[in-house]
PDB file of C-alpha atoms in Angstrom:
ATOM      1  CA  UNK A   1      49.627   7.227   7.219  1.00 58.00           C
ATOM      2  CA  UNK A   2      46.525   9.566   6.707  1.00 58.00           C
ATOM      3  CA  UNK A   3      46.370   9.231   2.984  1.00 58.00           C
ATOM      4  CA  UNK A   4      46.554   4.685   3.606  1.00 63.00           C
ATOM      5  CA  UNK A   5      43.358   5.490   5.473  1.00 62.00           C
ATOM      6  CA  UNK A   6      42.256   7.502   3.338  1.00 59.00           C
ATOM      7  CA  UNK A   7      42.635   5.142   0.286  1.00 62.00           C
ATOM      8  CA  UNK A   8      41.213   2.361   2.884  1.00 63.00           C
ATOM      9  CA  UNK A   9      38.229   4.088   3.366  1.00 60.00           C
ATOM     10  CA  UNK A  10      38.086   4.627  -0.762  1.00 64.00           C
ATOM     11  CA  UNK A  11      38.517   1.142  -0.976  1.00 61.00           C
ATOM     12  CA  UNK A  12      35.513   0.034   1.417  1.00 68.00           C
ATOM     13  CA  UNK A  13      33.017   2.338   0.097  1.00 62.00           C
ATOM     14  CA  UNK A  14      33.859   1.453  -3.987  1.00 61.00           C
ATOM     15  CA  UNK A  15      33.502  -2.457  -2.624  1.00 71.00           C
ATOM     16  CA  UNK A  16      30.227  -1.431  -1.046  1.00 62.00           C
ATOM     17  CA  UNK A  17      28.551   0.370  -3.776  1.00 64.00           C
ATOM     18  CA  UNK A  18      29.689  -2.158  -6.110  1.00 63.00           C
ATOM     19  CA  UNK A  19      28.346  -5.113  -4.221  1.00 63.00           C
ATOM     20  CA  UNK A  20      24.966  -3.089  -3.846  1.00 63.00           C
ATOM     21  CA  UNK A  21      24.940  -1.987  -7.568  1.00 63.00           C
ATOM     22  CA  UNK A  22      26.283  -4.600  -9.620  1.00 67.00           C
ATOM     23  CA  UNK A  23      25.738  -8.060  -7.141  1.00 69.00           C
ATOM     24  CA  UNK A  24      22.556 -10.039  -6.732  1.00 66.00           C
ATOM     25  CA  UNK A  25      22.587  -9.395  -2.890  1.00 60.00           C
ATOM     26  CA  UNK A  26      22.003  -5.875  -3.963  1.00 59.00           C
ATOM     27  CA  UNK A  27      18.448  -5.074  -4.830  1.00 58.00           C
ATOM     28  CA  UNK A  28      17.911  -7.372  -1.328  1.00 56.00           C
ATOM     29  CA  UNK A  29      20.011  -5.066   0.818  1.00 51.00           C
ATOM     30  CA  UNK A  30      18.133  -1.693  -1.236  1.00 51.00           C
ATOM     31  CA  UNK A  31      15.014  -3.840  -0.748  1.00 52.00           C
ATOM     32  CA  UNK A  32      15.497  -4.644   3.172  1.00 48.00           C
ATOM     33  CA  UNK A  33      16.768  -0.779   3.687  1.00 46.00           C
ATOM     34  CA  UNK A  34      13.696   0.820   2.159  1.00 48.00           C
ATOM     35  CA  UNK A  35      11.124  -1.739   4.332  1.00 46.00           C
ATOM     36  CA  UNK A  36      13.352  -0.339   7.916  1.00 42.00           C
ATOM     37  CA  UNK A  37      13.010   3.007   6.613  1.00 42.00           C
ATOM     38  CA  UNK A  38       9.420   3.230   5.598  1.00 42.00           C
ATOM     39  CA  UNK A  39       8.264   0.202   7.912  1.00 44.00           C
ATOM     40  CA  UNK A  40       8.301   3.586  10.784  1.00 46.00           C
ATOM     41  CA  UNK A  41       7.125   6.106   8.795  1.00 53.00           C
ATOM     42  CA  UNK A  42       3.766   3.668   7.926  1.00 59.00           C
ATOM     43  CA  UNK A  43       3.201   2.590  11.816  1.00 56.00           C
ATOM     44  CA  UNK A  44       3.374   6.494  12.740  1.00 60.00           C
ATOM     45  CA  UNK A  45       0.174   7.051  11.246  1.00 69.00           C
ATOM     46  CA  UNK A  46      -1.452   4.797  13.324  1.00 68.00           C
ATOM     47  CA  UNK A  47      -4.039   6.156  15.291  1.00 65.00           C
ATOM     48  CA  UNK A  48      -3.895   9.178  13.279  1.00 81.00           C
ATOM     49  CA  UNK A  49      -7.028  11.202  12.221  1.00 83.00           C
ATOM     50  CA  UNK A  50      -7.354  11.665   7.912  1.00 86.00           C
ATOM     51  CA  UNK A  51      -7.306  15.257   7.712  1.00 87.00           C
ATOM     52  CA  UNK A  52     -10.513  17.053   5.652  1.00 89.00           C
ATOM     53  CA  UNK A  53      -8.119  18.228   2.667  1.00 88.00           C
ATOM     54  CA  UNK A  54      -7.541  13.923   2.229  1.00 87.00           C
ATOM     55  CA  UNK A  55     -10.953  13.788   1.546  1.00 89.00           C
ATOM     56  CA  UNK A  56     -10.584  15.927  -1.687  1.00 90.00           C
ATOM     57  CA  UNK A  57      -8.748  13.135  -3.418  1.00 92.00           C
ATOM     58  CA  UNK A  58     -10.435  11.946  -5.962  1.00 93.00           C
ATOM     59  CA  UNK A  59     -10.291   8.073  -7.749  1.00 93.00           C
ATOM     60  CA  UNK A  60     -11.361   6.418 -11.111  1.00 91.00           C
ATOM     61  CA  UNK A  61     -12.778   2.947 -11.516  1.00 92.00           C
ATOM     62  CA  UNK A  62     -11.945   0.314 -14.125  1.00 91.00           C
ATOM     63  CA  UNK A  63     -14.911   1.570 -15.287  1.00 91.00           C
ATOM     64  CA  UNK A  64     -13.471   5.099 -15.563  1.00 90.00           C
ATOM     65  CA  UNK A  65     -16.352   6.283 -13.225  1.00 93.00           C
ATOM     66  CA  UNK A  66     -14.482   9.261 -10.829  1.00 93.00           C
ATOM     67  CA  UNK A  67     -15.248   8.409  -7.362  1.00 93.00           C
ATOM     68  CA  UNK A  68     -14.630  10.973  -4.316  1.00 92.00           C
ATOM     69  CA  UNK A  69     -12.643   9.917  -1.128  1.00 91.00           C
ATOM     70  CA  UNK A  70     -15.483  12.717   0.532  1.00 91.00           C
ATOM     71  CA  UNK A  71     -17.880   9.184  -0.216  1.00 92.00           C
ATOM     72  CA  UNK A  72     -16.529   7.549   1.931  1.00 92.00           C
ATOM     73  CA  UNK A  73     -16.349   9.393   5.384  1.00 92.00           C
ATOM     74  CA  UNK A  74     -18.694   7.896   7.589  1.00 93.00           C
ATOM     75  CA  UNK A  75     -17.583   4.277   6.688  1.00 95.00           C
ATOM     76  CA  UNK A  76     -14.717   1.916   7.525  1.00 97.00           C
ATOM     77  CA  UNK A  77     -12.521   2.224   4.646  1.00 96.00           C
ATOM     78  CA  UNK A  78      -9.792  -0.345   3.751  1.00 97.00           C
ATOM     79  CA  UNK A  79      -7.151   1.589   1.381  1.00 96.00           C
ATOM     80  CA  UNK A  80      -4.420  -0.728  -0.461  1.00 96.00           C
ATOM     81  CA  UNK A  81      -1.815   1.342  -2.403  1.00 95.00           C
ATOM     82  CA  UNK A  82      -0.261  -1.396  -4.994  1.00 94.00           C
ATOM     83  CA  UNK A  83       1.398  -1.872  -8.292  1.00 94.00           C
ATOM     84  CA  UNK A  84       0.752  -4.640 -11.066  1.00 92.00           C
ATOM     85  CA  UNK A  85       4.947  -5.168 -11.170  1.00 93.00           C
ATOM     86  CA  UNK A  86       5.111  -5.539  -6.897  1.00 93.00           C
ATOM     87  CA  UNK A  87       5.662  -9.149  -6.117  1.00 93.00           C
ATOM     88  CA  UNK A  88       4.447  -8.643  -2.547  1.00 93.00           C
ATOM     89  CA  UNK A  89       1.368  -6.962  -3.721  1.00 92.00           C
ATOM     90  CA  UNK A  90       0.287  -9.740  -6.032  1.00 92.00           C
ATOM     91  CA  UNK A  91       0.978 -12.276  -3.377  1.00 93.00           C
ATOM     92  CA  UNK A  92      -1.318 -10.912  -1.051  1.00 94.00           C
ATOM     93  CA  UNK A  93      -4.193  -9.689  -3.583  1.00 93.00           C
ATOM     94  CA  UNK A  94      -5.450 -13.693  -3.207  1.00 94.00           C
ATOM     95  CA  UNK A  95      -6.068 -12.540   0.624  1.00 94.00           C
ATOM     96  CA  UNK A  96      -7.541  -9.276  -0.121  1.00 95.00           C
ATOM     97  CA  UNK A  97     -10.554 -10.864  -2.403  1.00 95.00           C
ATOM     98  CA  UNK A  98     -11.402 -13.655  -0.244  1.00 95.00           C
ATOM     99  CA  UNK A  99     -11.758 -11.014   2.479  1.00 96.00           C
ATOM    100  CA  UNK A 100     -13.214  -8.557   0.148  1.00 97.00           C
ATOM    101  CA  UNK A 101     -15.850 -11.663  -0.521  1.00 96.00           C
ATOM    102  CA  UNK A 102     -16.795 -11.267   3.260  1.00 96.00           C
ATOM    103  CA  UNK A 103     -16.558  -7.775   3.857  1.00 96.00           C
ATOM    104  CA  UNK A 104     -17.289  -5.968   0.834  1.00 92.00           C
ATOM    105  CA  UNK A 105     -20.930  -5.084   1.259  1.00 93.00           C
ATOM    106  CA  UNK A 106     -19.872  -3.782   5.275  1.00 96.00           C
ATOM    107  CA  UNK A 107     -16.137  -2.571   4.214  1.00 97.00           C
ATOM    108  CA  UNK A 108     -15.088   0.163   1.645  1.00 96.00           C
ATOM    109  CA  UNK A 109     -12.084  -1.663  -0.204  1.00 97.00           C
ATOM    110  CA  UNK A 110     -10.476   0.718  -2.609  1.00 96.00           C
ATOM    111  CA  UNK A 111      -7.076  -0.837  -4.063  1.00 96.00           C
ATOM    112  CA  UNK A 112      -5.572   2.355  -5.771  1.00 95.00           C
ATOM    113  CA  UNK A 113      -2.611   2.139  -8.386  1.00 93.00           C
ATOM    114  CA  UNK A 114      -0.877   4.999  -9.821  1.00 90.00           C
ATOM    115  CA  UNK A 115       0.346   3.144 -12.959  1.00 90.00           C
ATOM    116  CA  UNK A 116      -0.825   3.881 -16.213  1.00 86.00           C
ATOM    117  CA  UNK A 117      -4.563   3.006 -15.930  1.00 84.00           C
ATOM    118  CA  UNK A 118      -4.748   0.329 -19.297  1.00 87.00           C
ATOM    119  CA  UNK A 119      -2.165  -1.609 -17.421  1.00 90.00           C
ATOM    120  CA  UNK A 120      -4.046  -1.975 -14.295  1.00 89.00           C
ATOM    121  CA  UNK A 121      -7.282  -2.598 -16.865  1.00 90.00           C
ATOM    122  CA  UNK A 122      -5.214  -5.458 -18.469  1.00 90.00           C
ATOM    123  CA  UNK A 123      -3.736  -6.979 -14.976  1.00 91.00           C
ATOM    124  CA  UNK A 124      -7.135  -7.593 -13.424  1.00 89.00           C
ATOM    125  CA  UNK A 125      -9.071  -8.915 -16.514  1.00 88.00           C
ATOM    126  CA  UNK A 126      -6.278 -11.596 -17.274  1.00 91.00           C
ATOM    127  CA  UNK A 127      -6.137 -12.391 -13.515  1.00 88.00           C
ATOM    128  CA  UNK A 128     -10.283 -12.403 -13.262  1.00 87.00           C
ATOM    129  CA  UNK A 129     -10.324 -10.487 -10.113  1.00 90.00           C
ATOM    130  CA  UNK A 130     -13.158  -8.621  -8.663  1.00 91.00           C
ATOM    131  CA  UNK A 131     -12.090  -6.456  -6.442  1.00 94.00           C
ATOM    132  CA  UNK A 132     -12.112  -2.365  -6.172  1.00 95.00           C
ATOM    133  CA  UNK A 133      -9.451  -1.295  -8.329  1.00 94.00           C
ATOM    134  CA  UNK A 134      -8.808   1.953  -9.100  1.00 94.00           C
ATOM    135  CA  UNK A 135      -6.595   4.810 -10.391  1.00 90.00           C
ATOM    136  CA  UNK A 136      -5.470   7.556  -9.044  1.00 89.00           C
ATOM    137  CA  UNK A 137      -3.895  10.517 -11.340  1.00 78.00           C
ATOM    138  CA  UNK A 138      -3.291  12.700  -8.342  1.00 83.00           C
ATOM    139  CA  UNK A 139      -1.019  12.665  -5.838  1.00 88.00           C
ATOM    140  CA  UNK A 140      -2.395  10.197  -3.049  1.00 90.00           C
ATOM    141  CA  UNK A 141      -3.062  12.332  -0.305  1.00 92.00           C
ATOM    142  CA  UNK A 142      -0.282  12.884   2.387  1.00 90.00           C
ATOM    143  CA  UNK A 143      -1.614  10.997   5.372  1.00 90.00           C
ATOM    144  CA  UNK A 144      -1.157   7.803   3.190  1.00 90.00           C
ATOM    145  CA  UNK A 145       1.976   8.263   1.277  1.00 89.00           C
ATOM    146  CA  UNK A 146       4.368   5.573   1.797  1.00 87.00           C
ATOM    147  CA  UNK A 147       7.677   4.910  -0.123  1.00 84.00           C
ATOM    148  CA  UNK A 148       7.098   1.221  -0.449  1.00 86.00           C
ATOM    149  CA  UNK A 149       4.353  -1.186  -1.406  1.00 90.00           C
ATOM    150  CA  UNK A 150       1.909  -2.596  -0.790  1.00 94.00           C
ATOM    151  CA  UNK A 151       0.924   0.211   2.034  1.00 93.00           C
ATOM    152  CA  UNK A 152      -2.453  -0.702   3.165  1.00 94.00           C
ATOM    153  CA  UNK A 153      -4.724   1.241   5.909  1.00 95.00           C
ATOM    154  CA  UNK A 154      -8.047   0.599   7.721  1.00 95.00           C
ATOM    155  CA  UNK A 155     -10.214   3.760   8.663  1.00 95.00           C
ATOM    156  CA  UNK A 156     -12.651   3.252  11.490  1.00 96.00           C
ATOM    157  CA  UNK A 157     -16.186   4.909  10.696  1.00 95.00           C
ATOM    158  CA  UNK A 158     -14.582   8.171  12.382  1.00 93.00           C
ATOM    159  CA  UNK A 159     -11.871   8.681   9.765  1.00 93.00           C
ATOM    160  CA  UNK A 160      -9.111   7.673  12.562  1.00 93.00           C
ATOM    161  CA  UNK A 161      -6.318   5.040  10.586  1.00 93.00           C
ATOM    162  CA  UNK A 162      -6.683   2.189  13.392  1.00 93.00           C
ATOM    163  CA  UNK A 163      -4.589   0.201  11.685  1.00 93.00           C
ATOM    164  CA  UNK A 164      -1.288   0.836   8.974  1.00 92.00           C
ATOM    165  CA  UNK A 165       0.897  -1.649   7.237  1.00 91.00           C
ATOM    166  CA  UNK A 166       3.875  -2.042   4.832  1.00 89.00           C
ATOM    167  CA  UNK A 167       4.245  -5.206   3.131  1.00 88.00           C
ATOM    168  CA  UNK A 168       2.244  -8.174   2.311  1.00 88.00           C
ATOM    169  CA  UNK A 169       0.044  -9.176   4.931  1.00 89.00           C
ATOM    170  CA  UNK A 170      -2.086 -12.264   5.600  1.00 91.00           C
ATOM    171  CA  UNK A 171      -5.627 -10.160   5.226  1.00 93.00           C
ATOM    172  CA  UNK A 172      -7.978 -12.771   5.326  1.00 91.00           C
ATOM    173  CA  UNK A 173      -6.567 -14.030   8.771  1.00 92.00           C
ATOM    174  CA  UNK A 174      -8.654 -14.309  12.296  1.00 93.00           C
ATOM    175  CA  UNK A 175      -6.911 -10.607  13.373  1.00 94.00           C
ATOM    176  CA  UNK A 176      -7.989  -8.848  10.342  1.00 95.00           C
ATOM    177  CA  UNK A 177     -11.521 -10.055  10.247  1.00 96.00           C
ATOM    178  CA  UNK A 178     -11.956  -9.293  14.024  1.00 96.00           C
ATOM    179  CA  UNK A 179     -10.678  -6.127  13.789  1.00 96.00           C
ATOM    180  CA  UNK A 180     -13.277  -5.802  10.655  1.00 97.00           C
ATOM    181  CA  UNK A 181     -16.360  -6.887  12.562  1.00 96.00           C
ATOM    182  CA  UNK A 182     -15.400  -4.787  15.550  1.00 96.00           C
ATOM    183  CA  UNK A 183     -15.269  -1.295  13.441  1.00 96.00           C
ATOM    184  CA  UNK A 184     -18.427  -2.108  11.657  1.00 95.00           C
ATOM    185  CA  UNK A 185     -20.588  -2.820  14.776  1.00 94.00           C
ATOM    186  CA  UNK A 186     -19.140   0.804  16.362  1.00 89.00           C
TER     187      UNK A 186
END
């Protein structure tokens, strides 16, 4: 009787893993399990203060101009982590420059990749973008490590994350922009 259930059990987990692995409904169920997983992780950091050893990170431009993180203390900050091959980061990069239109002489917008920097070169002159891009060689600092993306965070003027999300988001909606306006009048 104990070795049936054994072989049952067997059974259920080789028909699991090989619905995961070799089934279209796969990638969707690794895809869903990684947004629970890191979907809690991201929120945590709400309302969480960037520690002074984040502000050693350092970025390059498209430009490949090295910019410190330590430039931008002082000033609300809004920090996109993304990839040229993330579907959900590309559908909300539309968003992100009509806001960026708005905001970007009152915001700092810094959308950091850590692909290989010609292919981030190459995705935003065939798209004609003009946002903030930029590469970053090092590790992105811990307070904003995230195992999915798009991760995106705003930093009020006192370095304090008010605000931390996973996923595409609608950024150029009423929310966003009052929450905008409100951290650049404090």
């Amino acid at each position: 009787m104990k070795a049936k259930i054994k072989y049952l059990g067997f059974g259920i987990v080789l028909i699991l893993t090989s619905v995961i692995l070799l089934t279209p409904v796969g990638p969707k169920l690794r895809n869903y399990a990684g947004r629970i997983l890191s979907y809690g992780s991201v929120k945590l950091k709400a309302d969480k203060a960037v520690p002074e050893d984040a502000y050693d990170w350092e970025v390059t431009d498209l430009d490949g101009e090295v910019h410190s993180f330590q430039d931008k203390k002082g000033e609300v900050v809004f920090l996109n982590l993304w990839a040229t091959w993330c579907k959900p980061c590309l559908e909300e990069i539309p968003d992100l420059q009509m806001l960026f239109n708005d905001y970007g002489n009152k915001v700092n917008f810094m959308l950091v990749s850590q692909e290989e920097f010609g292919r981030v070169i190459n995705f935003v002159h065939k798209r004609g973008y003009n946002l903030p891009f930029y590469y970053s060689k090092n590790q992105v600092p811990e307070i904003f490590r995230s195992s999915t993306i798009p991760t995106t965070y705003i930093l009020n003027k006192d370095g304090k994350i008010v605000m931390a999300e996973n996923g595409a988001v609608d950024w150029n909606g009423d929310e966003i922009r009052e929450l905008l306006d409100k951290l650049i009048t404090e």
